[in-house]
Steps between C-alpha positions, in 0.01 A plus 500: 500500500623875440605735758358824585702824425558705776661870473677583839683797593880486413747381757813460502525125585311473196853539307620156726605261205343669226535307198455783228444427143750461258370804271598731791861330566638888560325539814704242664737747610239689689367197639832401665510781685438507873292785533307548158152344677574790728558766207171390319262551775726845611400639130138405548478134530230274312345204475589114409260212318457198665312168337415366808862535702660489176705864476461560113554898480578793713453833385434897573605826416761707598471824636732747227288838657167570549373528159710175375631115557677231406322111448664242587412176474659170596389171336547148620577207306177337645327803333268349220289576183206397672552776744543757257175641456402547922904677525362711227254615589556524875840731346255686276298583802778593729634697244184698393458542889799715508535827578845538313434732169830300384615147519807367367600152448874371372505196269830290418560532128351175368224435747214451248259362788567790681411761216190314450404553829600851529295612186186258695539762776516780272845525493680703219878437416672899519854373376558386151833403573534299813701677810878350515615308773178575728519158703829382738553207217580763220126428351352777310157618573179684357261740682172487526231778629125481564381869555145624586415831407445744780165710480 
């Protein structure tokens, strides 16, 4: 029988033993680092996807200033297809929720899954040339913005 998914507030035990996905390989770095569970939920914190008490994503947005942020997103190798369209649109939601005017997201140069999802969340790529040596590996990287229009 399937699980139930379960969105919980991000902790930083939540990072324990995270098996991330290959497709995000560069955050590896970050993830070996003592005190990045501490630097996520410093900048704002998030939340993190469980199927059942299966961790399969954490995610949130980082505080840049008050009219902008950076996603971030962390996906597990026990992350699915067939939890694709519930991440979605819980994402979408959170997203839309917002009260950020401006929200950024980086994406590895080569990460097709992840520019699919980006443009899902209304995501726009701003760099036609990917950003140089953005990630501690020497990867290159592209930005991505979704913008609401302030009234």
């Amino acid at each position: 029988p399937g699980q139930q998914m379960i969105i919980r507030e991000f902790k930083v035990e939540h990072l324990d033993n995270f098996d991330i996905q290959d497709g995000q390989a560069e955050m590896r770095a970050y993830l070996e680092m003592p005190d990045y569970g501490d630097v996520l939920l410093s900048v704002g914190g998030g939340y993190s996807l469980f199927d059942g008490e299966t961790l399969l994503a954490c995610g949130g947005l980082a505080k840049q200033s008050n009219h902008k942020a950076l996603a971030w997103s962390l996906i597990s190798k026990n992350f699915k297809a067939k939890h694709m369209v519930f991440f979605t649109r819980k994402v979408k939601a959170y997203l839309n929720k917002s009260t950020y005017t401006r929200i950024e997201a980086i994406i590895r140069k080569g990460f097709t899954q992840a520019y699919r999802l980006a443009e899902l969340l209304d995501f726009k790529c701003e760099t036609p040339d990917a950003m140089s040596n953005w990630f501690p590996c020497g990867e290159s990287a592209y930005l991505f913005s979704r913008v609401k229009c302030q009234v």
